[in-house]
């Protein structure tokens, strides 16, 4: 017999159905998943040996949890995935505002109904998707919002005195009884509001406006917070921190491959972009390297962090830059270009908090520097090191390319060049293709020109070639020759 076919408390008893606290639900279902080698946190990458084991230990210990980490570290996503560890349905007393357990009602309404109807007490079934409540901590949050308050309108309508528990208007936490309740950015919650959580976390009950009332709520609390030195907006009061069972530190991806997985999963791409724009793996690697450079840049405030959303939105912008170019030129297919990375600058400038030096230089300058730093650090992984100082008459790997630029005019690209125009410009530089074939053997044919442009950018960031950007035009030329011309 399906559970949802049971309609009364008597039906539950007849079928020997028993309820259990929410923390036991989470624990029992996690134990089942662990025994059956089932991943409880699908789509969370990079935490397999750090955050996830600690999270599972906290659930097994029946702890309330604080996820502590910088922005963009999947804290809220983890909290929402806890829903998957709840039972699919639980019974509640029909009409209850706070999801009363028919076997152990806590509200006056449910207690009186069970006492009056007995086994005929009507029940409804609550699906796990409805057992999640979330509140962003903001300075305007009040105790009445999250705990409850006396409702004078209800008192007047029911003709009851303020001493009667029926006049209470329940806040978000009582209404989330038998649910997962998440408070995001806990340090932003005013200290007096944090104090109101003490009893709920330790004794499991609430007090409203001095009522001599005990409401033993059944909740799984999950808090998220940035490190206390991230902002001056507030902090977690020590007694509240003491009452949270487990504090788990999150972190950014520890290697580029994991970061690439996250970006690929989270990026919101249209069908055209997925089907008609070729994305070289080098472009994905370079994109993630930009985030890594931002996290260690002296222009960027390290305390604020650099969210994974930087890579995600930058990738979306990168793909849109290529899509726009294809639409303008009527190209049905195209491949990303390194020059398309100019399109990600708006995504970078909106995602990094600059220190004073960065503000002095300007957000756009810092974004361009991050792109160049990423190229500078990735280039030696694929091609010979470009030395700053060279011995006279010593043959260097890049002599042929540099000689070509010495003997020929600058190469020009425009952001809206068609595929044919772009490929024609790069094909003129014959030593580029030779350099590519000598050092990279596993690239796909569609990616050839991305790699060739990468060599040009590598030489330019190492100051071997001159690179100039004027509006939508990009020039590469011999740095010495252009210097003499400038004189």
Short mmCIF file of C-alpha atoms in Angstrom, two decimals:
data_model
loop_
_atom_site.label_atom_id
_atom_site.label_comp_id
_atom_site.label_asym_id
_atom_site.label_seq_id
_atom_site.Cartn_x
_atom_site.Cartn_y
_atom_site.Cartn_z
CA UNK A 1 0.00 0.00 0.00
CA UNK A 2 1.37 3.44 -0.94
CA UNK A 3 2.07 5.69 2.03
CA UNK A 4 0.15 8.61 0.56
CA UNK A 5 -3.02 6.46 0.56
CA UNK A 6 -3.04 6.59 4.38
CA UNK A 7 -5.38 9.40 5.42
CA UNK A 8 -5.73 9.23 9.21
CA UNK A 9 -3.66 8.68 12.32
CA UNK A 10 -5.43 5.34 12.72
CA UNK A 11 -4.23 4.27 9.25
CA UNK A 12 -0.66 5.03 10.30
CA UNK A 13 -1.00 2.96 13.46
CA UNK A 14 -2.66 0.09 11.61
CA UNK A 15 0.25 -0.04 9.17
CA UNK A 16 2.75 0.23 12.05
CA UNK A 17 4.18 3.45 10.59
CA UNK A 18 6.58 5.31 12.88
CA UNK A 19 8.06 8.78 12.52
CA UNK A 20 11.59 9.80 13.40
CA UNK A 21 13.47 13.07 13.97
CA UNK A 22 14.83 14.79 10.87
CA UNK A 23 18.44 14.26 11.93
CA UNK A 24 17.76 10.52 12.13
CA UNK A 25 16.22 10.62 8.65
CA UNK A 26 19.37 12.24 7.27
CA UNK A 27 21.60 9.84 9.17
CA UNK A 28 19.73 6.66 8.15
CA UNK A 29 19.53 7.61 4.48
CA UNK A 30 23.21 8.59 4.43
CA UNK A 31 24.13 5.23 5.97
CA UNK A 32 22.15 3.51 3.21
CA UNK A 33 23.97 5.52 0.52
CA UNK A 34 27.39 4.83 2.04
CA UNK A 35 26.73 1.11 2.25
CA UNK A 36 25.54 1.05 -1.38
CA UNK A 37 28.35 3.28 -2.70
CA UNK A 38 25.86 5.96 -3.77
CA UNK A 39 26.98 9.58 -4.05
CA UNK A 40 24.79 11.78 -1.84
CA UNK A 41 26.13 15.02 -3.31
CA UNK A 42 25.99 14.78 -7.10
CA UNK A 43 27.49 17.68 -9.04
CA UNK A 44 29.80 18.84 -6.22
CA UNK A 45 33.36 18.64 -7.57
CA UNK A 46 36.67 18.95 -5.74
CA UNK A 47 35.34 18.18 -2.25
CA UNK A 48 35.49 14.38 -2.43
CA UNK A 49 38.39 14.09 0.05
CA UNK A 50 37.87 17.25 2.08
CA UNK A 51 34.43 18.81 2.59
CA UNK A 52 32.17 15.84 1.77
CA UNK A 53 33.70 13.40 4.33
CA UNK A 54 33.45 16.08 7.05
CA UNK A 55 29.86 16.80 6.04
CA UNK A 56 28.99 13.10 6.23
CA UNK A 57 30.61 12.85 9.66
CA UNK A 58 28.51 15.81 10.87
CA UNK A 59 25.31 14.16 9.60
CA UNK A 60 26.21 10.87 11.27
CA UNK A 61 26.76 12.85 14.50
CA UNK A 62 23.35 14.54 14.11
CA UNK A 63 24.98 17.97 14.20
CA UNK A 64 23.78 21.34 13.05
CA UNK A 65 26.30 22.56 10.48
CA UNK A 66 28.09 25.79 9.63
CA UNK A 67 29.69 25.93 6.16
CA UNK A 68 32.46 28.50 6.38
CA UNK A 69 34.20 29.77 3.27
CA UNK A 70 34.69 32.55 0.76
CA UNK A 71 32.07 33.39 -1.82
CA UNK A 72 31.44 31.03 -4.71
CA UNK A 73 32.46 27.82 -2.91
CA UNK A 74 29.15 25.91 -3.34
CA UNK A 75 28.00 26.40 0.28
CA UNK A 76 24.35 27.00 -0.57
CA UNK A 77 24.40 24.25 -3.20
CA UNK A 78 25.58 21.75 -0.59
CA UNK A 79 22.85 22.83 1.82
CA UNK A 80 20.17 22.35 -0.82
CA UNK A 81 21.47 18.90 -1.72
CA UNK A 82 20.78 17.71 1.83
CA UNK A 83 17.16 17.43 0.67
CA UNK A 84 18.14 14.25 -1.18
CA UNK A 85 18.83 12.57 2.18
CA UNK A 86 15.30 13.11 3.51
CA UNK A 87 12.52 10.53 3.29
CA UNK A 88 10.34 11.10 0.23
CA UNK A 89 7.18 11.79 2.28
CA UNK A 90 6.33 12.40 5.94
CA UNK A 91 2.86 12.61 7.53
CA UNK A 92 1.68 15.88 9.10
CA UNK A 93 -1.50 16.82 10.91
CA UNK A 94 -3.85 18.31 8.33
CA UNK A 95 -4.18 22.07 8.72
CA UNK A 96 -1.13 22.45 10.95
CA UNK A 97 0.94 25.61 10.41
CA UNK A 98 4.11 23.99 11.69
CA UNK A 99 4.06 20.49 10.12
CA UNK A 100 3.02 18.75 13.34
CA UNK A 101 3.94 15.09 13.70
CA UNK A 102 0.59 13.26 14.26
CA UNK A 103 2.28 11.03 16.86
CA UNK A 104 3.94 13.93 18.73
CA UNK A 105 2.04 17.18 18.03
CA UNK A 106 3.54 20.37 19.45
CA UNK A 107 1.13 23.17 18.46
CA UNK A 108 -2.08 23.89 20.40
CA UNK A 109 -4.10 23.34 17.22
CA UNK A 110 -2.66 19.88 16.54
CA UNK A 111 -2.79 18.77 20.17
CA UNK A 112 -6.47 19.66 20.48
CA UNK A 113 -7.30 18.04 17.13
CA UNK A 114 -5.58 14.77 18.04
CA UNK A 115 -7.21 14.79 21.46
CA UNK A 116 -10.63 15.39 19.92
CA UNK A 117 -10.43 13.08 16.85
CA UNK A 118 -8.06 10.39 18.11
CA UNK A 119 -7.36 7.83 15.41
CA UNK A 120 -9.64 9.74 13.04
CA UNK A 121 -7.25 12.73 13.01
CA UNK A 122 -6.78 13.62 9.32
CA UNK A 123 -3.24 13.70 7.95
CA UNK A 124 -1.58 14.93 4.79
CA UNK A 125 1.77 13.96 3.29
CA UNK A 126 4.63 16.44 2.92
CA UNK A 127 7.09 15.78 0.09
CA UNK A 128 10.79 16.33 0.78
CA UNK A 129 10.92 19.10 -1.86
CA UNK A 130 8.71 21.16 0.48
CA UNK A 131 10.92 20.58 3.50
CA UNK A 132 13.52 23.24 2.82
CA UNK A 133 13.43 26.81 4.10
CA UNK A 134 16.10 29.40 3.43
CA UNK A 135 16.67 32.87 4.83
CA UNK A 136 19.33 35.35 3.79
CA UNK A 137 20.56 37.18 6.87
CA UNK A 138 20.07 40.89 6.36
CA UNK A 139 20.21 43.74 8.88
CA UNK A 140 16.43 44.23 8.75
CA UNK A 141 15.61 40.68 9.97
CA UNK A 142 13.68 40.70 13.26
CA UNK A 143 12.94 38.11 15.93
CA UNK A 144 9.30 38.22 14.82
CA UNK A 145 10.37 37.24 11.28
CA UNK A 146 12.25 34.14 12.27
CA UNK A 147 10.67 33.10 15.61
CA UNK A 148 7.21 34.66 15.75
CA UNK A 149 5.13 37.28 17.54
CA UNK A 150 1.69 38.03 18.94
CA UNK A 151 -0.80 38.77 16.15
CA UNK A 152 -3.30 41.40 17.39
CA UNK A 153 -5.53 40.92 14.34
CA UNK A 154 -5.81 37.21 15.05
CA UNK A 155 -6.55 37.97 18.70
CA UNK A 156 -9.33 40.37 17.70
CA UNK A 157 -10.87 38.00 15.14
CA UNK A 158 -10.86 35.05 17.55
CA UNK A 159 -11.83 37.28 20.50
CA UNK A 160 -8.95 35.95 22.57
CA UNK A 161 -6.62 37.63 25.03
CA UNK A 162 -2.96 38.09 24.29
CA UNK A 163 -2.23 35.42 26.91
CA UNK A 164 -3.75 32.72 24.69
CA UNK A 165 -1.29 30.76 22.57
CA UNK A 166 -3.69 30.80 19.63
CA UNK A 167 -2.85 34.46 18.98
CA UNK A 168 0.76 33.64 18.14
CA UNK A 169 1.87 34.19 14.56
CA UNK A 170 4.65 31.69 13.91
CA UNK A 171 7.85 32.88 12.24
CA UNK A 172 9.95 31.11 9.62
CA UNK A 173 11.69 28.69 11.99
CA UNK A 174 8.56 27.20 13.63
CA UNK A 175 6.96 26.94 10.18
CA UNK A 176 10.02 24.96 9.09
CA UNK A 177 9.45 22.34 11.80
CA UNK A 178 10.68 18.91 10.59
CA UNK A 179 12.53 20.65 7.73
CA UNK A 180 16.04 21.78 6.80
CA UNK A 181 16.42 25.45 7.68
CA UNK A 182 19.29 27.40 6.12
CA UNK A 183 20.49 30.83 7.21
CA UNK A 184 22.86 32.28 4.61
CA UNK A 185 25.55 34.83 5.57
CA UNK A 186 25.07 34.25 9.30
CA UNK A 187 27.53 37.01 10.40
CA UNK A 188 25.20 39.58 8.83
CA UNK A 189 22.48 38.64 11.32
CA UNK A 190 22.36 41.17 14.15
CA UNK A 191 23.77 39.90 17.46
CA UNK A 192 20.41 40.20 19.24
CA UNK A 193 18.81 38.02 16.55
CA UNK A 194 21.60 35.46 16.85
CA UNK A 195 20.92 35.30 20.59
CA UNK A 196 17.32 34.33 19.81
CA UNK A 197 18.67 31.14 18.22
CA UNK A 198 20.41 29.90 21.38
CA UNK A 199 17.47 27.91 22.77
CA UNK A 200 16.51 26.44 19.41
CA UNK A 201 19.99 25.05 18.84
CA UNK A 202 20.62 23.73 22.34
CA UNK A 203 17.24 22.84 23.86
CA UNK A 204 15.25 22.58 20.64
CA UNK A 205 12.48 24.95 21.70
CA UNK A 206 11.41 28.55 21.23
CA UNK A 207 10.04 31.33 23.41
CA UNK A 208 7.75 33.99 21.99
CA UNK A 209 7.09 37.30 23.73
CA UNK A 210 7.57 35.89 27.21
CA UNK A 211 4.97 33.13 26.80
CA UNK A 212 5.51 30.30 29.21
CA UNK A 213 5.53 27.97 26.27
CA UNK A 214 7.76 25.16 25.13
CA UNK A 215 7.71 24.35 21.45
CA UNK A 216 10.10 21.39 20.93
CA UNK A 217 10.86 21.89 17.26
CA UNK A 218 12.58 19.29 15.10
CA UNK A 219 14.97 21.01 12.70
CA UNK A 220 18.21 20.48 10.83
CA UNK A 221 20.02 23.82 10.82
CA UNK A 222 22.60 24.67 8.17
CA UNK A 223 24.39 28.02 8.31
CA UNK A 224 26.68 29.53 5.72
CA UNK A 225 29.21 32.23 6.49
CA UNK A 226 32.26 33.95 5.11
CA UNK A 227 35.35 34.12 7.32
CA UNK A 228 34.92 36.80 9.95
CA UNK A 229 37.72 38.94 8.57
CA UNK A 230 36.09 39.05 5.13
CA UNK A 231 33.89 41.99 6.05
CA UNK A 232 33.27 44.46 8.84
CA UNK A 233 29.53 43.92 8.62
CA UNK A 234 29.40 41.54 11.56
CA UNK A 235 30.50 38.25 13.10
CA UNK A 236 29.06 35.13 14.68
CA UNK A 237 28.59 35.61 18.43
CA UNK A 238 30.68 33.15 20.40
CA UNK A 239 27.86 31.38 22.31
CA UNK A 240 26.03 30.72 19.03
CA UNK A 241 29.18 29.34 17.41
CA UNK A 242 29.59 27.11 20.46
CA UNK A 243 26.12 25.64 19.90
CA UNK A 244 26.73 24.69 16.25
CA UNK A 245 27.90 21.09 16.18
CA UNK A 246 30.25 21.09 13.18
CA UNK A 247 31.98 23.91 11.33
CA UNK A 248 33.21 22.81 7.91
CA UNK A 249 35.68 24.84 5.87
CA UNK A 250 35.06 25.02 2.13
CA UNK A 251 37.69 25.96 -0.46
CA UNK A 252 38.25 26.78 -4.11
CA UNK A 253 39.11 24.00 -6.63
CA UNK A 254 42.61 22.73 -5.99
CA UNK A 255 43.43 22.05 -9.65
CA UNK A 256 42.40 23.33 -13.05
CA UNK A 257 40.73 20.11 -14.20
CA UNK A 258 38.21 20.26 -11.36
CA UNK A 259 37.60 23.96 -12.04
CA UNK A 260 36.93 23.13 -15.70
CA UNK A 261 34.37 20.51 -14.66
CA UNK A 262 32.54 23.02 -12.48
CA UNK A 263 32.45 25.70 -15.19
CA UNK A 264 31.27 23.25 -17.84
CA UNK A 265 28.47 22.04 -15.55
CA UNK A 266 27.29 25.47 -14.42
CA UNK A 267 27.61 27.57 -17.59
CA UNK A 268 24.25 28.40 -19.17
CA UNK A 269 24.78 27.96 -22.92
CA UNK A 270 22.31 28.10 -25.78
CA UNK A 271 21.94 25.20 -28.21
CA UNK A 272 23.72 27.19 -30.93
CA UNK A 273 26.75 27.70 -28.72
CA UNK A 274 26.92 24.04 -27.77
CA UNK A 275 26.50 22.77 -31.33
CA UNK A 276 28.30 25.35 -33.47
CA UNK A 277 31.15 26.83 -31.44
CA UNK A 278 34.31 24.77 -31.04
CA UNK A 279 35.98 25.18 -27.65
CA UNK A 280 39.65 24.15 -27.53
CA UNK A 281 40.67 22.56 -24.25
CA UNK A 282 43.44 25.15 -24.06
CA UNK A 283 40.79 27.89 -23.97
CA UNK A 284 39.08 26.22 -20.99
CA UNK A 285 42.43 25.84 -19.22
CA UNK A 286 43.34 29.47 -19.87
CA UNK A 287 39.98 30.64 -18.53
CA UNK A 288 40.49 28.82 -15.23
CA UNK A 289 44.07 30.06 -15.00
CA UNK A 290 42.70 33.61 -15.07
CA UNK A 291 40.73 32.88 -11.87
CA UNK A 292 43.85 31.39 -10.28
CA UNK A 293 45.82 34.51 -11.19
CA UNK A 294 43.09 36.70 -9.70
CA UNK A 295 43.27 34.82 -6.38
CA UNK A 296 46.96 35.60 -6.02
CA UNK A 297 47.06 39.03 -7.67
CA UNK A 298 48.32 41.92 -5.53
CA UNK A 299 45.63 44.07 -7.15
CA UNK A 300 42.78 41.88 -5.82
CA UNK A 301 41.57 41.71 -2.21
CA UNK A 302 42.41 38.15 -1.15
CA UNK A 303 40.07 38.33 1.86
CA UNK A 304 37.03 38.76 -0.37
CA UNK A 305 37.95 35.78 -2.53
CA UNK A 306 37.36 35.24 -6.24
CA UNK A 307 34.15 33.33 -6.79
CA UNK A 308 33.82 30.33 -9.10
CA UNK A 309 31.13 32.47 -10.72
CA UNK A 310 33.94 34.50 -12.32
CA UNK A 311 34.93 31.53 -14.50
CA UNK A 312 31.30 30.62 -15.20
CA UNK A 313 30.18 34.07 -16.32
CA UNK A 314 33.46 34.68 -18.15
CA UNK A 315 32.97 31.46 -20.11
CA UNK A 316 29.41 32.50 -20.99
CA UNK A 317 30.73 35.87 -22.22
CA UNK A 318 33.51 34.17 -24.15
CA UNK A 319 31.03 31.95 -25.96
CA UNK A 320 28.74 34.93 -26.63
CA UNK A 321 31.65 36.85 -28.18
CA UNK A 322 32.19 34.00 -30.62
CA UNK A 323 28.45 33.64 -31.23
CA UNK A 324 28.06 37.35 -32.05
CA UNK A 325 30.96 37.20 -34.50
CA UNK A 326 29.48 34.16 -36.23
CA UNK A 327 26.10 35.87 -36.52
CA UNK A 328 27.63 39.08 -37.93
CA UNK A 329 29.58 37.16 -40.59
CA UNK A 330 26.98 34.52 -41.34
CA UNK A 331 29.37 31.73 -40.30
CA UNK A 332 27.49 28.58 -39.35
CA UNK A 333 30.45 27.19 -37.40
CA UNK A 334 33.32 28.90 -35.63
CA UNK A 335 36.04 28.23 -33.08
CA UNK A 336 36.96 30.34 -30.10
CA UNK A 337 39.87 32.71 -30.62
CA UNK A 338 42.27 34.01 -28.05
CA UNK A 339 41.34 37.53 -29.12
CA UNK A 340 37.78 36.66 -28.00
CA UNK A 341 39.06 36.86 -24.42
CA UNK A 342 38.62 40.63 -24.58
CA UNK A 343 34.91 39.80 -24.24
CA UNK A 344 35.35 38.39 -20.74
CA UNK A 345 36.64 41.68 -19.25
CA UNK A 346 33.13 42.80 -18.12
CA UNK A 347 32.72 39.47 -16.29
CA UNK A 348 36.04 39.93 -14.50
CA UNK A 349 35.55 43.57 -13.49
CA UNK A 350 32.23 42.74 -11.84
CA UNK A 351 33.59 39.81 -9.84
CA UNK A 352 36.81 41.02 -8.20
CA UNK A 353 37.21 43.35 -5.24
CA UNK A 354 40.25 45.54 -5.82
CA UNK A 355 42.66 46.82 -3.20
CA UNK A 356 43.88 50.44 -3.34
CA UNK A 357 46.59 49.71 -5.94
CA UNK A 358 44.03 47.99 -8.15
CA UNK A 359 41.60 50.88 -7.86
CA UNK A 360 44.40 53.24 -8.86
CA UNK A 361 45.15 51.23 -12.01
CA UNK A 362 41.50 50.68 -12.89
CA UNK A 363 39.37 47.53 -13.10
CA UNK A 364 39.79 47.11 -16.87
CA UNK A 365 43.57 47.35 -16.64
CA UNK A 366 43.60 44.73 -13.85
CA UNK A 367 41.38 42.40 -15.91
CA UNK A 368 43.75 42.70 -18.89
CA UNK A 369 46.72 42.02 -16.60
CA UNK A 370 45.06 38.85 -15.28
CA UNK A 371 44.58 37.55 -18.83
CA UNK A 372 48.21 38.28 -19.69
CA UNK A 373 49.45 36.68 -16.45
CA UNK A 374 47.47 33.53 -17.24
CA UNK A 375 49.07 33.32 -20.70
CA UNK A 376 52.50 34.02 -19.23
CA UNK A 377 52.21 31.13 -16.76
CA UNK A 378 50.61 28.62 -19.14
CA UNK A 379 52.88 29.25 -22.13
CA UNK A 380 55.95 27.28 -20.88
CA UNK A 381 53.71 24.22 -20.32
CA UNK A 382 53.34 23.79 -24.09
CA UNK A 383 56.22 25.64 -25.76
CA UNK A 384 59.92 26.29 -25.12
CA UNK A 385 60.76 28.81 -22.45
CA UNK A 386 61.23 32.35 -23.73
CA UNK A 387 64.37 33.68 -22.10
CA UNK A 388 64.70 37.31 -21.11
CA UNK A 389 68.43 37.36 -21.86
CA UNK A 390 70.00 35.54 -24.81
CA UNK A 391 73.61 34.91 -25.75
CA UNK A 392 74.83 36.61 -28.89
CA UNK A 393 74.73 34.38 -32.01
CA UNK A 394 72.91 31.60 -30.08
CA UNK A 395 70.12 30.03 -32.12
CA UNK A 396 66.76 30.43 -30.38
CA UNK A 397 63.53 28.49 -30.89
CA UNK A 398 61.63 31.61 -31.96
CA UNK A 399 64.19 33.13 -34.32
CA UNK A 400 62.22 32.21 -37.46
CA UNK A 401 58.99 33.77 -36.18
CA UNK A 402 60.73 36.94 -35.03
CA UNK A 403 62.63 37.16 -38.34
CA UNK A 404 59.33 36.91 -40.23
CA UNK A 405 57.95 39.91 -38.34
CA UNK A 406 61.18 41.81 -38.89
CA UNK A 407 60.84 41.34 -42.64
CA UNK A 408 57.06 41.77 -42.98
CA UNK A 409 54.32 44.17 -42.03
CA UNK A 410 52.26 43.86 -38.85
CA UNK A 411 49.51 41.26 -38.66
CA UNK A 412 46.08 42.76 -38.02
CA UNK A 413 42.92 41.18 -36.61
CA UNK A 414 39.51 42.69 -36.10
CA UNK A 415 37.12 41.29 -33.49
CA UNK A 416 34.47 40.72 -36.17
CA UNK A 417 36.76 39.12 -38.76
CA UNK A 418 35.14 36.15 -40.50
CA UNK A 419 36.69 32.70 -40.15
CA UNK A 420 38.30 33.07 -43.60
CA UNK A 421 39.83 36.48 -42.83
CA UNK A 422 41.16 35.34 -39.45
CA UNK A 423 42.69 32.14 -40.80
CA UNK A 424 44.16 33.96 -43.81
CA UNK A 425 45.97 36.45 -41.57
CA UNK A 426 47.53 33.75 -39.38
CA UNK A 427 48.41 31.50 -42.34
CA UNK A 428 50.76 34.18 -43.66
CA UNK A 429 53.13 33.50 -40.75
CA UNK A 430 54.59 30.20 -41.95
CA UNK A 431 56.98 29.69 -38.99
CA UNK A 432 53.98 29.67 -36.61
CA UNK A 433 52.62 26.43 -38.02
CA UNK A 434 56.08 24.85 -37.93
CA UNK A 435 56.49 25.82 -34.25
CA UNK A 436 53.07 24.37 -33.43
CA UNK A 437 53.73 21.05 -35.17
CA UNK A 438 57.13 20.71 -33.49
CA UNK A 439 55.73 21.06 -29.96
CA UNK A 440 52.01 20.16 -29.97
CA UNK A 441 51.00 16.98 -31.74
CA UNK A 442 47.56 16.20 -30.35
CA UNK A 443 45.55 19.30 -31.27
CA UNK A 444 42.40 18.95 -33.36
CA UNK A 445 42.37 20.53 -36.85
CA UNK A 446 39.66 23.03 -35.81
CA UNK A 447 41.90 24.27 -32.99
CA UNK A 448 44.96 24.96 -35.13
CA UNK A 449 44.51 28.71 -35.40
CA UNK A 450 43.75 29.13 -31.69
CA UNK A 451 47.12 27.54 -30.94
CA UNK A 452 48.87 29.73 -33.52
CA UNK A 453 47.38 32.87 -31.98
CA UNK A 454 48.39 31.59 -28.54
CA UNK A 455 52.03 31.56 -29.70
CA UNK A 456 51.71 35.19 -30.82
CA UNK A 457 50.22 36.21 -27.47
CA UNK A 458 52.93 34.27 -25.65
CA UNK A 459 55.63 36.16 -27.51
CA UNK A 460 53.90 39.47 -26.89
CA UNK A 461 53.48 39.00 -23.11
CA UNK A 462 57.18 38.04 -23.01
CA UNK A 463 57.93 41.34 -24.83
CA UNK A 464 59.31 39.63 -27.94
CA UNK A 465 56.54 41.00 -30.15
CA UNK A 466 54.69 44.27 -30.03
CA UNK A 467 50.92 44.02 -29.45
CA UNK A 468 48.54 46.95 -29.77
CA UNK A 469 44.79 47.06 -29.24
CA UNK A 470 42.90 49.98 -30.74
CA UNK A 471 39.12 49.65 -30.38
CA UNK A 472 38.29 46.38 -32.19
CA UNK A 473 41.65 46.14 -34.01
CA UNK A 474 44.52 44.00 -32.70
CA UNK A 475 48.02 44.35 -34.16
CA UNK A 476 51.07 42.10 -33.74
CA UNK A 477 54.41 43.37 -35.01
CA UNK A 478 58.16 43.44 -34.51
CA UNK A 479 58.78 45.29 -31.25
CA UNK A 480 62.19 46.70 -32.26
CA UNK A 481 60.95 47.80 -35.68
CA UNK A 482 57.90 49.52 -34.20
CA UNK A 483 60.11 51.21 -31.64
CA UNK A 484 62.38 52.61 -34.38
CA UNK A 485 59.36 53.72 -36.39
CA UNK A 486 58.06 55.50 -33.31
CA UNK A 487 61.32 57.44 -33.09
#
